Coordinates of C-alpha atoms in Angstrom, one line a residue:
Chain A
X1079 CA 77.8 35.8 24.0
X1080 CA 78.5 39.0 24.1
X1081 CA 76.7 40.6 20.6
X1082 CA 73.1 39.7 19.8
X1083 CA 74.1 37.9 16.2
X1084 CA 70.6 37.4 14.8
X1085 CA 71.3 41.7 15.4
X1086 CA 74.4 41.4 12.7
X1087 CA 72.0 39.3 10.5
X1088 CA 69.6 41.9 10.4
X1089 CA 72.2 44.4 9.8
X1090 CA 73.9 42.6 6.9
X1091 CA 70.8 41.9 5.0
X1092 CA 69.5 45.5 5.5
X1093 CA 72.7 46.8 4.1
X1094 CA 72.3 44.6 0.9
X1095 CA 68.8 45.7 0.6
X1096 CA 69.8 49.3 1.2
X1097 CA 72.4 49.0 -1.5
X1098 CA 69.8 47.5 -4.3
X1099 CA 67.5 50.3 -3.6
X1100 CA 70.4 53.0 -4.9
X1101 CA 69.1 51.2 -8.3
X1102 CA 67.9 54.3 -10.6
X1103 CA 67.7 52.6 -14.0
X1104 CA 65.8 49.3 -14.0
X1105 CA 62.7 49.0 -11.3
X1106 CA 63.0 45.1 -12.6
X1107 CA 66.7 44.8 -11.5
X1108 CA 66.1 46.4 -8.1
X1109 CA 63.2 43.9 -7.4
X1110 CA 65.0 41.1 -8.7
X1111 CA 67.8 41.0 -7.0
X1112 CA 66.1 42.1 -4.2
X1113 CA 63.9 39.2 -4.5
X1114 CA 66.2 36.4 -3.7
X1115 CA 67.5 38.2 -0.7
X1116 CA 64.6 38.5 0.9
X1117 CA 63.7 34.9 0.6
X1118 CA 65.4 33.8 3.6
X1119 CA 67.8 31.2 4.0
X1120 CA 70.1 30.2 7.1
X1121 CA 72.5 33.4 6.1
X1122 CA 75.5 30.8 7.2
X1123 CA 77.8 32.5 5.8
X1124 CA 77.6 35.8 7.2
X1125 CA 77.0 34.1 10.9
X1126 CA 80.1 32.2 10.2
X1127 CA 81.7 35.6 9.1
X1128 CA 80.4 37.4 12.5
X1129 CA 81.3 34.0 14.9
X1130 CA 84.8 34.0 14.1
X1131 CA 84.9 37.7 14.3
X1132 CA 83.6 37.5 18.1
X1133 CA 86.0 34.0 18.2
X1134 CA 88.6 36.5 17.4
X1135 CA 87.5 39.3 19.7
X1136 CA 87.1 42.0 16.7
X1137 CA 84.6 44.5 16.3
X1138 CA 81.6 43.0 14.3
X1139 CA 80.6 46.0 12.6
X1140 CA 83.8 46.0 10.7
X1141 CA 82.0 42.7 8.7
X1142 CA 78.8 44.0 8.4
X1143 CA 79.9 45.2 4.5
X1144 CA 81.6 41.8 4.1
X1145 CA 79.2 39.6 5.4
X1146 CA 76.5 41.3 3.0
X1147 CA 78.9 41.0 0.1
X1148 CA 79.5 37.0 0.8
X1149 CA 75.8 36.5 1.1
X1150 CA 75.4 38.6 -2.0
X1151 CA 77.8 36.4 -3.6
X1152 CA 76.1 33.0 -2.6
X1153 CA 72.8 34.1 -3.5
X1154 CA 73.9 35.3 -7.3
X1155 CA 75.1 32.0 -7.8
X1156 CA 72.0 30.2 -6.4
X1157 CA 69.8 32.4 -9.0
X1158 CA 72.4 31.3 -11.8
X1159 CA 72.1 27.5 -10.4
X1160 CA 68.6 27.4 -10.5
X1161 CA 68.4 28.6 -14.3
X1162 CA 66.6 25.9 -16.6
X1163 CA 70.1 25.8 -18.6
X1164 CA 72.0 24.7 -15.2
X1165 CA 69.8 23.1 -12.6
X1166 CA 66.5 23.6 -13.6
X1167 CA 64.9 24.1 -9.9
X1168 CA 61.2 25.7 -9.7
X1169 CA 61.8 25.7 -6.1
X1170 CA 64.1 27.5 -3.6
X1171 CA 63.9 28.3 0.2
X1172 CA 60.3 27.5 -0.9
X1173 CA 59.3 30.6 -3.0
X1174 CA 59.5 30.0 -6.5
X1175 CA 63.1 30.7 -7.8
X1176 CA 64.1 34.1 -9.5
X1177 CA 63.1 33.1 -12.7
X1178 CA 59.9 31.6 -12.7
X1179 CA 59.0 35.0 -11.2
X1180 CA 61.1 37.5 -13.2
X1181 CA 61.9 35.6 -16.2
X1182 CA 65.3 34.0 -17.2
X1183 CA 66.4 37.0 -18.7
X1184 CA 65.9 39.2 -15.4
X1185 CA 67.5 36.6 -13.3
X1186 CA 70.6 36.2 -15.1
X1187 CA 71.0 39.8 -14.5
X1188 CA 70.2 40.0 -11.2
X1189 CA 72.6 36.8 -10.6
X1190 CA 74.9 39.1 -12.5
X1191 CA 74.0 42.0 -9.9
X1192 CA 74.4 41.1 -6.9
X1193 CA 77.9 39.7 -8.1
X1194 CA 79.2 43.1 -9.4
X1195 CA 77.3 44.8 -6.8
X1196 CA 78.7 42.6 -4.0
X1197 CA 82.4 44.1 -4.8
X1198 CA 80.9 47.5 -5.4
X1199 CA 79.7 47.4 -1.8
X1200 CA 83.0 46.5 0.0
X1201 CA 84.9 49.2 -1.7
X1202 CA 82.2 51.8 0.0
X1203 CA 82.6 49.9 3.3
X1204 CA 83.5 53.1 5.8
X1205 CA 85.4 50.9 8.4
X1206 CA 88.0 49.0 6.4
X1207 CA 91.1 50.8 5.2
X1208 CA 92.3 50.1 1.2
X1209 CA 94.5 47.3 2.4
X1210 CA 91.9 45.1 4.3
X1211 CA 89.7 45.6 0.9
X1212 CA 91.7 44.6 -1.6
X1213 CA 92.3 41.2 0.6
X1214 CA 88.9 40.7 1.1
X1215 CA 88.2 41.4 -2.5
X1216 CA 90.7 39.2 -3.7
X1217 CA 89.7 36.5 -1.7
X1218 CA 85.8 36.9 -2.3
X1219 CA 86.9 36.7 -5.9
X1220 CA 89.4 34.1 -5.8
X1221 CA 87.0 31.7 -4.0
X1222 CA 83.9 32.1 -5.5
X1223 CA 85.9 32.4 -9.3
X1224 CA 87.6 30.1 -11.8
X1225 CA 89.4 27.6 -9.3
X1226 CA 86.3 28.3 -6.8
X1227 CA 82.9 28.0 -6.6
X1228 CA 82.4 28.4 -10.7
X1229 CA 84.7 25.8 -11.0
X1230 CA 83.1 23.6 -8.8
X1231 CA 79.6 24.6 -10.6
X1232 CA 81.2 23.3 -14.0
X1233 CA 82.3 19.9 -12.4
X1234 CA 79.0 18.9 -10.7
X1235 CA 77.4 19.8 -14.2
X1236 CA 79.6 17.9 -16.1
X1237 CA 79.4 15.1 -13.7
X1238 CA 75.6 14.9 -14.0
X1239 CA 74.0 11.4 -14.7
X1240 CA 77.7 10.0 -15.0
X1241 CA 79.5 7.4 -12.5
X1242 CA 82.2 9.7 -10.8
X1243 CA 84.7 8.6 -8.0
X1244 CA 84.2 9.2 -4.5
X1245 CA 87.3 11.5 -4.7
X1246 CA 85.6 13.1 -7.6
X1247 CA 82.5 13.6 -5.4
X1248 CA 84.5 15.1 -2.7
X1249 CA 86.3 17.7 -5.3
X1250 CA 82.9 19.1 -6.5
X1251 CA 82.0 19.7 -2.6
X1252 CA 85.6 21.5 -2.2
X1253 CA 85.4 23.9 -5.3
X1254 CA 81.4 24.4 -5.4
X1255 CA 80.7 24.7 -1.7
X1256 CA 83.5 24.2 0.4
X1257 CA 85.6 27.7 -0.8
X1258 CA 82.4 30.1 0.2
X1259 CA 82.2 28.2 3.6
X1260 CA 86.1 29.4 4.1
X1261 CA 85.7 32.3 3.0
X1262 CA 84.0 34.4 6.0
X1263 CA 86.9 33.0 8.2
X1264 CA 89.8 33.8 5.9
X1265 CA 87.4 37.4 5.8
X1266 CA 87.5 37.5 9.6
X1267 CA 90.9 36.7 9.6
X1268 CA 91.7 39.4 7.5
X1269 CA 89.7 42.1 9.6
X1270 CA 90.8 40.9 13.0
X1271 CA 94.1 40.8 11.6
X1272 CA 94.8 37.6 12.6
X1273 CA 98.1 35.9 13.2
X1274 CA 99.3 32.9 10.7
X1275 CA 99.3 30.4 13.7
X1276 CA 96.0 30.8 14.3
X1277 CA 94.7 31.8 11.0
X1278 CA 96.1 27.9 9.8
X1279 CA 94.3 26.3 11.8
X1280 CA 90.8 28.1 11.4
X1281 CA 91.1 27.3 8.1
X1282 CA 91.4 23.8 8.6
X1283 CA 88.4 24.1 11.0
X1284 CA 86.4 25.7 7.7
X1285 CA 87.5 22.9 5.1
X1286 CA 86.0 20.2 7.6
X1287 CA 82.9 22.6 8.2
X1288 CA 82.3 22.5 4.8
X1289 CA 82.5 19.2 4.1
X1290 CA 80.2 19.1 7.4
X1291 CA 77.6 21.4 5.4
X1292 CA 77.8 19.2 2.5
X1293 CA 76.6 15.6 4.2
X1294 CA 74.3 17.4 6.0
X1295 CA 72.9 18.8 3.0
X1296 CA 72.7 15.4 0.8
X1297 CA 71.1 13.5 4.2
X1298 CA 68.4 16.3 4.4
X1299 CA 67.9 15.7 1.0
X1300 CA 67.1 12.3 1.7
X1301 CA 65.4 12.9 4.9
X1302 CA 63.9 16.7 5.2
X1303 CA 61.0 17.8 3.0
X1304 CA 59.8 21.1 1.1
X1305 CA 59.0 22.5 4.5
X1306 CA 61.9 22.6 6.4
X1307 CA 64.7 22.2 3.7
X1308 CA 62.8 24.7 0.9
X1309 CA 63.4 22.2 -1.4
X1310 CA 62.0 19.2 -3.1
X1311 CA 62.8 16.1 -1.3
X1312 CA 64.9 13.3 -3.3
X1313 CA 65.9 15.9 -5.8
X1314 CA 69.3 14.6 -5.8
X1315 CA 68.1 11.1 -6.7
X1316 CA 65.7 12.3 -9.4
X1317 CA 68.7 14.0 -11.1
X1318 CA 70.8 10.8 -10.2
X1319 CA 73.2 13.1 -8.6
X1320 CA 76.4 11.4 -6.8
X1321 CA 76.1 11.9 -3.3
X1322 CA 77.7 11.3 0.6
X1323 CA 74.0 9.6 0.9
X1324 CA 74.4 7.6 -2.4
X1325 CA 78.6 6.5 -1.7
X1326 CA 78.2 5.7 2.2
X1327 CA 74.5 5.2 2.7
X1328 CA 72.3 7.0 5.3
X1329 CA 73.7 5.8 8.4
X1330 CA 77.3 5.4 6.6
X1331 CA 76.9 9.4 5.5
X1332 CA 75.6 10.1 9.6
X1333 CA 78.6 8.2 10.6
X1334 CA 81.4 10.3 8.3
X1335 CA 79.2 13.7 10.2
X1336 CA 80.4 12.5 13.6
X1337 CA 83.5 11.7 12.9
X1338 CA 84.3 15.2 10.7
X1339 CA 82.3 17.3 14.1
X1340 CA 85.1 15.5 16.1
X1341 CA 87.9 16.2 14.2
X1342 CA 86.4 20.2 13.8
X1343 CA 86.6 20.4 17.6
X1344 CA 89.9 18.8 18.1
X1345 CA 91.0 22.2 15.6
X1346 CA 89.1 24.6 18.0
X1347 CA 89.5 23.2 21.1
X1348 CA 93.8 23.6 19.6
X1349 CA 93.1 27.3 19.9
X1350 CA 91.4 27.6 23.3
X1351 CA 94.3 29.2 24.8
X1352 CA 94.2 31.7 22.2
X1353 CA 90.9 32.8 21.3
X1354 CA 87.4 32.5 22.9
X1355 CA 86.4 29.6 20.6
X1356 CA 82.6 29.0 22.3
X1357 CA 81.2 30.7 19.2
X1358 CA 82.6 29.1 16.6
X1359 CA 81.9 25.2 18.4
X1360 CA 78.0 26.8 18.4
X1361 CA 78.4 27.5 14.5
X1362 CA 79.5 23.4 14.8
X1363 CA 76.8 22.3 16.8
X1364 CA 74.2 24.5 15.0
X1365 CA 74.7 23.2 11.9
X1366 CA 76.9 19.8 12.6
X1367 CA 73.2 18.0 13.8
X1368 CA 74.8 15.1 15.0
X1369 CA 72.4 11.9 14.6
X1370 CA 71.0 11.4 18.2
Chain B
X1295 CA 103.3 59.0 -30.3
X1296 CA 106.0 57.2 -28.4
X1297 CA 104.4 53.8 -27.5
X1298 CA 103.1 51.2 -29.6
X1299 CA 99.7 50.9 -28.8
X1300 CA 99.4 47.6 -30.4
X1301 CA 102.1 46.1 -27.8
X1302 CA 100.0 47.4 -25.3
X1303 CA 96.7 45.4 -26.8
X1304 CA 98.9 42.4 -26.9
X1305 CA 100.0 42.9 -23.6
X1306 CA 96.2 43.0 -22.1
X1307 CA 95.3 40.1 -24.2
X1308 CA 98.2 38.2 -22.8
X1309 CA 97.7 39.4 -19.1
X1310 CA 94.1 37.8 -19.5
X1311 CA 94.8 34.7 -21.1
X1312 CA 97.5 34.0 -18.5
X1313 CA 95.5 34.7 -15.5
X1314 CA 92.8 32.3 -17.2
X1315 CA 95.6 29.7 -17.9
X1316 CA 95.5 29.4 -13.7
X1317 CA 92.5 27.5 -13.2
X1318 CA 93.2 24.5 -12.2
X1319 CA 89.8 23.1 -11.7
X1320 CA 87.6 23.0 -15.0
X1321 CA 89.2 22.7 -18.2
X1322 CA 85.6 23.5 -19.8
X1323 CA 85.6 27.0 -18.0
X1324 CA 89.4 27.7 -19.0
X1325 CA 88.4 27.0 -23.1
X1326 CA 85.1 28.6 -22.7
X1327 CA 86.3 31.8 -20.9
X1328 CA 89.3 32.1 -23.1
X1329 CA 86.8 31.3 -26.8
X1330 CA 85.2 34.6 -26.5
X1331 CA 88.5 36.4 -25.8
X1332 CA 90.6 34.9 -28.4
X1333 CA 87.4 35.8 -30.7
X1334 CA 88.9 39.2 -30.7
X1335 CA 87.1 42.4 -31.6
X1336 CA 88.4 46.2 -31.8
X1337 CA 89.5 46.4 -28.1
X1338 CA 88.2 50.0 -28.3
X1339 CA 88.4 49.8 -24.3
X1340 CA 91.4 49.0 -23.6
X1341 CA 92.8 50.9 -26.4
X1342 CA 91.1 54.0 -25.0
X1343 CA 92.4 53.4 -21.7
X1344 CA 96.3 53.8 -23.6
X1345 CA 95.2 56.5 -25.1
X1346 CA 94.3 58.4 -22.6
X1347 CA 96.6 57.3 -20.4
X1348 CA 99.2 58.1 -23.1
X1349 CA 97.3 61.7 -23.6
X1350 CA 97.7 62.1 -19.6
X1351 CA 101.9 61.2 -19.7
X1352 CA 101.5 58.5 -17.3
X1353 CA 103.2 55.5 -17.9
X1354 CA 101.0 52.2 -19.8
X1355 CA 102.4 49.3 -18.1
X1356 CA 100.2 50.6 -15.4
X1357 CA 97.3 50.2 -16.9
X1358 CA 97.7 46.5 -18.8
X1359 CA 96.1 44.9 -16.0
X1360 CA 93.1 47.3 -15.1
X1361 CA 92.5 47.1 -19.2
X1362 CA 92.7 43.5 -19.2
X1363 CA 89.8 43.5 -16.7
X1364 CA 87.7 46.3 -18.2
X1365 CA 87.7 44.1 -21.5
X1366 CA 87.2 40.9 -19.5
X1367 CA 83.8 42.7 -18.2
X1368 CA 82.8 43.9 -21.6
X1369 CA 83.4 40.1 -22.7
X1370 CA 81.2 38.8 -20.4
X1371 CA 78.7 41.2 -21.0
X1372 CA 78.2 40.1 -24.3
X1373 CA 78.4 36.6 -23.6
X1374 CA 75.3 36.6 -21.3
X1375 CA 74.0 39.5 -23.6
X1376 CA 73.9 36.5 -26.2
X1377 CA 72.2 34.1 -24.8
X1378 CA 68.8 32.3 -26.0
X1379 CA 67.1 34.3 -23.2
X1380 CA 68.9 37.4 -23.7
X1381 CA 69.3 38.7 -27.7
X1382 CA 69.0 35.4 -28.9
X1383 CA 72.5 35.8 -31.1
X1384 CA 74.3 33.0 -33.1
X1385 CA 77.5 34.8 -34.3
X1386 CA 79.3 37.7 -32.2
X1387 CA 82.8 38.7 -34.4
X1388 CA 82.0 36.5 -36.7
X1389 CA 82.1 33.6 -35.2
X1390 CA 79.3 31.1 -33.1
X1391 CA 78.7 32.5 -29.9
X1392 CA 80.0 30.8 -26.7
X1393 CA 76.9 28.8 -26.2
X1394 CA 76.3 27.7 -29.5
X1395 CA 80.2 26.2 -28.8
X1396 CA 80.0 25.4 -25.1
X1397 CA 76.5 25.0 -24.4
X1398 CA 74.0 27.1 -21.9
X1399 CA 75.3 25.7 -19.0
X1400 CA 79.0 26.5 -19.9
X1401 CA 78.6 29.9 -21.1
X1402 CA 76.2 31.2 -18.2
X1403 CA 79.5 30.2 -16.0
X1404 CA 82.4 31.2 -18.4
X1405 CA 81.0 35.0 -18.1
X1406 CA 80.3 34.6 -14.2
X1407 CA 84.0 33.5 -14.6
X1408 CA 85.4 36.6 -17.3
X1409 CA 83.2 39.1 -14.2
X1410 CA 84.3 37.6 -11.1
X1411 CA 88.2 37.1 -12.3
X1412 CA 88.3 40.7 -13.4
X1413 CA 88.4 42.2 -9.7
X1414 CA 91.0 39.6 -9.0
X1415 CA 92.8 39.9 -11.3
X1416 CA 93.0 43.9 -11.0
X1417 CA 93.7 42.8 -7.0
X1418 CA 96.8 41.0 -8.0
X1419 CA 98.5 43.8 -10.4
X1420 CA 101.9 44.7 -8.9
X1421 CA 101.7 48.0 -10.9
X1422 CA 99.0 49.8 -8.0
X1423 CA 99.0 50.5 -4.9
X1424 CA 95.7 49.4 -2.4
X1425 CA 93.7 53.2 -3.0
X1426 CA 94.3 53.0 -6.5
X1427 CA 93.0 49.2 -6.9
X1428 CA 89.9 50.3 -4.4
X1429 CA 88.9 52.8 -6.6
X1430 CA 89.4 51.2 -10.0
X1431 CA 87.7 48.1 -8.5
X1432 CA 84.9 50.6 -7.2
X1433 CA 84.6 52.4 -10.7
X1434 CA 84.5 49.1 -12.6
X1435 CA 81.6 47.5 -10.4
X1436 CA 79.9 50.9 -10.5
X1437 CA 80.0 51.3 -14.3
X1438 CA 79.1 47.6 -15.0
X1439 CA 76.7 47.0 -12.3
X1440 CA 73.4 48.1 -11.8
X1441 CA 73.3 52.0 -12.1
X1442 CA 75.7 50.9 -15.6
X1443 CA 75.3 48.3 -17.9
X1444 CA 73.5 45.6 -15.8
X1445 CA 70.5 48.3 -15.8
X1446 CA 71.1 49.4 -19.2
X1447 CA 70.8 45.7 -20.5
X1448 CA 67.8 45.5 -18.5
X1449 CA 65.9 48.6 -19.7
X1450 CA 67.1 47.5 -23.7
X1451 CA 65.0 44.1 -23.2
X1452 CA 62.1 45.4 -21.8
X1453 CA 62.2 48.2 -24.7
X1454 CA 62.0 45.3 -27.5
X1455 CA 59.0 45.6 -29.5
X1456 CA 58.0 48.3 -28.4
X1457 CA 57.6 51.9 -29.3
X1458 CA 59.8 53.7 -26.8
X1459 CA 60.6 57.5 -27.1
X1460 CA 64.1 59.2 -28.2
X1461 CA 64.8 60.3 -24.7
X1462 CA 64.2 56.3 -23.7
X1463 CA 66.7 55.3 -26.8
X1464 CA 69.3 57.8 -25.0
X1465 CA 68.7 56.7 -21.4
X1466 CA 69.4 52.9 -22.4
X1467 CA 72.7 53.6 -24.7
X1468 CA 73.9 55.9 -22.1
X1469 CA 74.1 52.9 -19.8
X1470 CA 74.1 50.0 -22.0
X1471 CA 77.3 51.2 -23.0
X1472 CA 78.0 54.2 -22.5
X1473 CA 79.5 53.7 -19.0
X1474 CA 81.8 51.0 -19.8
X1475 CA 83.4 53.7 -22.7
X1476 CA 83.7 56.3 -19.9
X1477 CA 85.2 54.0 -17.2
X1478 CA 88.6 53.6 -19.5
X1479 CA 89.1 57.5 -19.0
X1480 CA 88.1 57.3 -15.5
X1481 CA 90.8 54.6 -14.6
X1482 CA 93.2 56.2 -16.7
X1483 CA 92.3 59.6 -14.2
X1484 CA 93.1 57.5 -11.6
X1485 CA 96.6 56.0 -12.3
X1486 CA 97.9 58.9 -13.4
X1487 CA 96.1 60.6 -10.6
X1488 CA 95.3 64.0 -13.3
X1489 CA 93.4 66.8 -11.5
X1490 CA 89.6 67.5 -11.2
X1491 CA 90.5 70.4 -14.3
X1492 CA 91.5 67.7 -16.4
X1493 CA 88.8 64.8 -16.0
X1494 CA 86.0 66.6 -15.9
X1495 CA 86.2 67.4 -19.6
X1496 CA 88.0 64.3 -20.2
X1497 CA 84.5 62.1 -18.7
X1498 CA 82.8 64.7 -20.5
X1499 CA 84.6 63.8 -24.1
X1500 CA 84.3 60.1 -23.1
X1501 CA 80.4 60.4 -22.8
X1502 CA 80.4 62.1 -26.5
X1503 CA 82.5 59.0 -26.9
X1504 CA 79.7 56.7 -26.1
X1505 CA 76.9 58.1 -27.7
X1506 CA 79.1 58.3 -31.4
X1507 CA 80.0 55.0 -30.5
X1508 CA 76.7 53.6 -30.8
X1509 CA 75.5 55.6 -33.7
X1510 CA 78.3 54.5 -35.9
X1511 CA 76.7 51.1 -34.8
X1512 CA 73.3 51.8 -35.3
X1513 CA 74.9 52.8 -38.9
X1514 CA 76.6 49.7 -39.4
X1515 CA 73.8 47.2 -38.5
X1516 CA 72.4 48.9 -41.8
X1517 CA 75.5 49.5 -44.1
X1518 CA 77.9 47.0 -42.9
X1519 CA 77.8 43.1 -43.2
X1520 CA 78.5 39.9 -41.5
X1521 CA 82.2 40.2 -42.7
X1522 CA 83.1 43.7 -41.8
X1523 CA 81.4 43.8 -38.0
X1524 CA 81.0 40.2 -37.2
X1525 CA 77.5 40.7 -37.3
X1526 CA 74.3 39.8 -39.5
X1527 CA 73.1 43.2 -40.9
X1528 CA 69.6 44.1 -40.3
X1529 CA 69.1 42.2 -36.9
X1530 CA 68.6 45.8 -35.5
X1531 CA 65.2 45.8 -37.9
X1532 CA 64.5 41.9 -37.5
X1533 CA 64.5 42.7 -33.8
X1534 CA 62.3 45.8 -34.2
X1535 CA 64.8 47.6 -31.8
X1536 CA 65.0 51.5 -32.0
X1537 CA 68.0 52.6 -33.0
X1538 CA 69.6 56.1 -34.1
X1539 CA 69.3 55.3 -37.7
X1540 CA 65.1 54.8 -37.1
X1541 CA 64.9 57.5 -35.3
X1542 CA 66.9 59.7 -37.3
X1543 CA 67.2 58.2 -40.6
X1544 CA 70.5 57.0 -42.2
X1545 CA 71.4 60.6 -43.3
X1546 CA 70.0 62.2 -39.7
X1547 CA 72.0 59.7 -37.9
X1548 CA 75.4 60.5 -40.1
X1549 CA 74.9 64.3 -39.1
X1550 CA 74.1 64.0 -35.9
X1551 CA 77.8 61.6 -35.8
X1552 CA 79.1 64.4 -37.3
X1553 CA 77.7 67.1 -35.0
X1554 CA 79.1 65.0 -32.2
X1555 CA 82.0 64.6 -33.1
X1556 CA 82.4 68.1 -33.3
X1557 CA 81.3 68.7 -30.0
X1558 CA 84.4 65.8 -28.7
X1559 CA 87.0 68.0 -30.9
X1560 CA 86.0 71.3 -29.1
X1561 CA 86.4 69.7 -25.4
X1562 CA 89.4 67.6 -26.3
X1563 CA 91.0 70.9 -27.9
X1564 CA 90.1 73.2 -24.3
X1565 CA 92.6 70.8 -23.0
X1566 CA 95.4 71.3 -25.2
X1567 CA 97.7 73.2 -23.1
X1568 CA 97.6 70.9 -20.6
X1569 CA 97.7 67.4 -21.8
X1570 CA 98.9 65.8 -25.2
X1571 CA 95.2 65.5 -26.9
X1572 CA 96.9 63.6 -29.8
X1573 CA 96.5 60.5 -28.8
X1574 CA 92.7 60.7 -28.3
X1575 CA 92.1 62.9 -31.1
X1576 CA 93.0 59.8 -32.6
X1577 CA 91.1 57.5 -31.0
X1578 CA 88.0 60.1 -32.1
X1579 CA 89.5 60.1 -35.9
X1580 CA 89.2 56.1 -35.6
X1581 CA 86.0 55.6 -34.2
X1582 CA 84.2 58.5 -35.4
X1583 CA 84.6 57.4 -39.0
X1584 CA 82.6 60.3 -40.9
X1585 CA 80.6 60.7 -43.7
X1586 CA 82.9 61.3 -46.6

């Protein structure tokens, strides 16, 4: 690998940060958005966003902007999640969630924040031209909007305590998880200026990725614990939330990981001839954790 | 004047209600998203974006979709605004709020929605070219984001209940909303691209703009009722809230409308030989609404 990535991590969260300290009008604001930044996380989404730049051979300081306005965007709408109206979680990368430190009040604006803000930082980005942002911005908005992530929010809610289908299940995981997970690649796409015949396929590669995240998520849920998922174990259960876990069982769910990590690198290993695909198949293996 | 203005309102309304007529994912979101649009109110935004643009001789169908997203912001603001952990309000234009219709849950992710759609919507408009949607996009985010009305939200809650000086009232009402009844005259600037000689004063006149604009509210939570401004009278008091009228008095705070309005007339009229002032001479004859 050529770039040090954990470097690009570093440098995408510092911009965010950097941004919410140009607050002059509410010291509250500043620190609350700030707040859930800070607390940590895996920052997939921006790694995913720099991988498939490097897959791509781009220069990953043209995604440093967008990588910090994805992650901006996931975060806001893991503050809004966690709100006793929505999910009602006391709990999040283990700190206490925004507002059982700031309040509810605070934290719905800092949700609301870092979602304007995340827009208002890719039109300052110095290394796009107007074109590249207004794509990025229209996807960024497109996938984490109406027939996105919100969408996706409003299902799993409504669904809540109630018997849905599998295929039910799966369209929650599309709309509420799956279209932020795309995202970075269509982002990198856009940056690296990618062809459509290998754009197509990378896509494909971040549906199945997404799914990927999802199982993974619902078996830690089952399996992890407060300390290494930052969450309540058997959360899901206690909310008698429809799961992979819950449809397949536990080995059933470890099963449908394999088979989706196979399919994922039957799509990369497609593109080998055309770009250097070894850091996307480690995004895979990173997060894929294949039962061993 | 040569356009209707009203066909132009219409138009806005329309271009949001179609663009929320595209999800495809959560009927809940479409009906609670569209509620508090279809609720109505004095689109003094958008109408001051015609106006001005009108004023600058730039053609209006340019500006339908950058008004429909500058009231989709404003709509969300005072959805979240409402809330049980925000103001607390039952009836906004007269009608139930969108949570006491759709429910916490629901109206938390029907303003995410009105925010996050409003970039893409302004992404899709055929009428602009990229620069032009950067910097309308940046203006918008600027205005309602953290150094705007995010902070200005902020800084009214934390002022409730308590005794806050004059300079403090100004400070909160100047971003509240004071920057969302600038940004109108800004993106008109833009579109019809009008020189630094021209909107300076014009940003200048639309602060004035802001500051009668909340007066003549501060005048109406006292003297109007639940018909006339959708509103229960007195929640201003109930709330202990400063306000222009308590700081002033009712007859201070009708002179100092006066006195401001003044001051809008004198910079509107330095610009006479240059642009058609008409049009928001009559915007200031509409809101202003003096003391007869």
């Amino acid at each position: 690998m050529k770039n040090d990535m954990n470097e690009y991590l570093i440098k995408a969260e510092s911009r965010i940060l950097a941004h919410l300290q140009t607050n002059r009008v509410s010291k509250t604001i500043e620190e609350a958005s700030s707040y859930s930044i800070k607390a940590g996380g895996k920052r997939f989404r921006p790694y995913l966003l720099f991988a498939a730049l490097e897959s791509l051979g781009a220069d990953l300081e043209k995604g440093v902007g967008a990588a910090a306005a994805v992650e901006m965007v996931h975060t806001y709408s893991l503050i809004h999640d966690d709100l006793p109206a929505m999910d009602d979680d006391d709990y999040r990368r283990g700190e206490p969630t925004n507002h059982k430190v700031y309040g509810e009040a605070a934290a719905i604006l800092a949700g609301d924040t870092l979602l304007t803000e995340s827009f208002h930082l890719i039109t300052l980005d110095t290394r796009l031209d107007p074109k590249q942002k207004v794509e990025i911005i229209s996807q960024l908005s497109e996938k984490a909007g109406q027939n996105g992530m919100i969408g996706g929010q409003m299902l799993d809610i409504e669904a809540e305590g109630k018997n849905i289908t599998f295929n039910e299940l799966e369209d929650i995981h599309h709309y509420k998880t799956g279209q932020l997970i795309v995202l970075p690649i269509k982002i990198a796409c856009i940056i690296a200026e990618a062809s459509d015949s290998v754009m197509e396929p990378l896509l494909e590669f971040g549906d199945k990725l997404g799914i990927l995240f999802q199982i993974r998520d619902d078996i830690l849920d089952v399996e992890g614990n407060l300390e290494t998922t930052g969450k309540e174990t058997g959360s899901d259960a206690r909310k008698n939330k429809m799961t992979y876990v819950r449809t397949y069982g536990l080995e059933g769910a470890k099963k449908e990981l394999d088979k989706l990590t196979g399919e994922a690198e039957t799509i990369l290993h497609s593109l080998a001839d055309e770009i250097d695909i070894s850091h996307l198949d480690r995004v895979l293996q990173r997060f894929a954790v294949r039962d061993k």
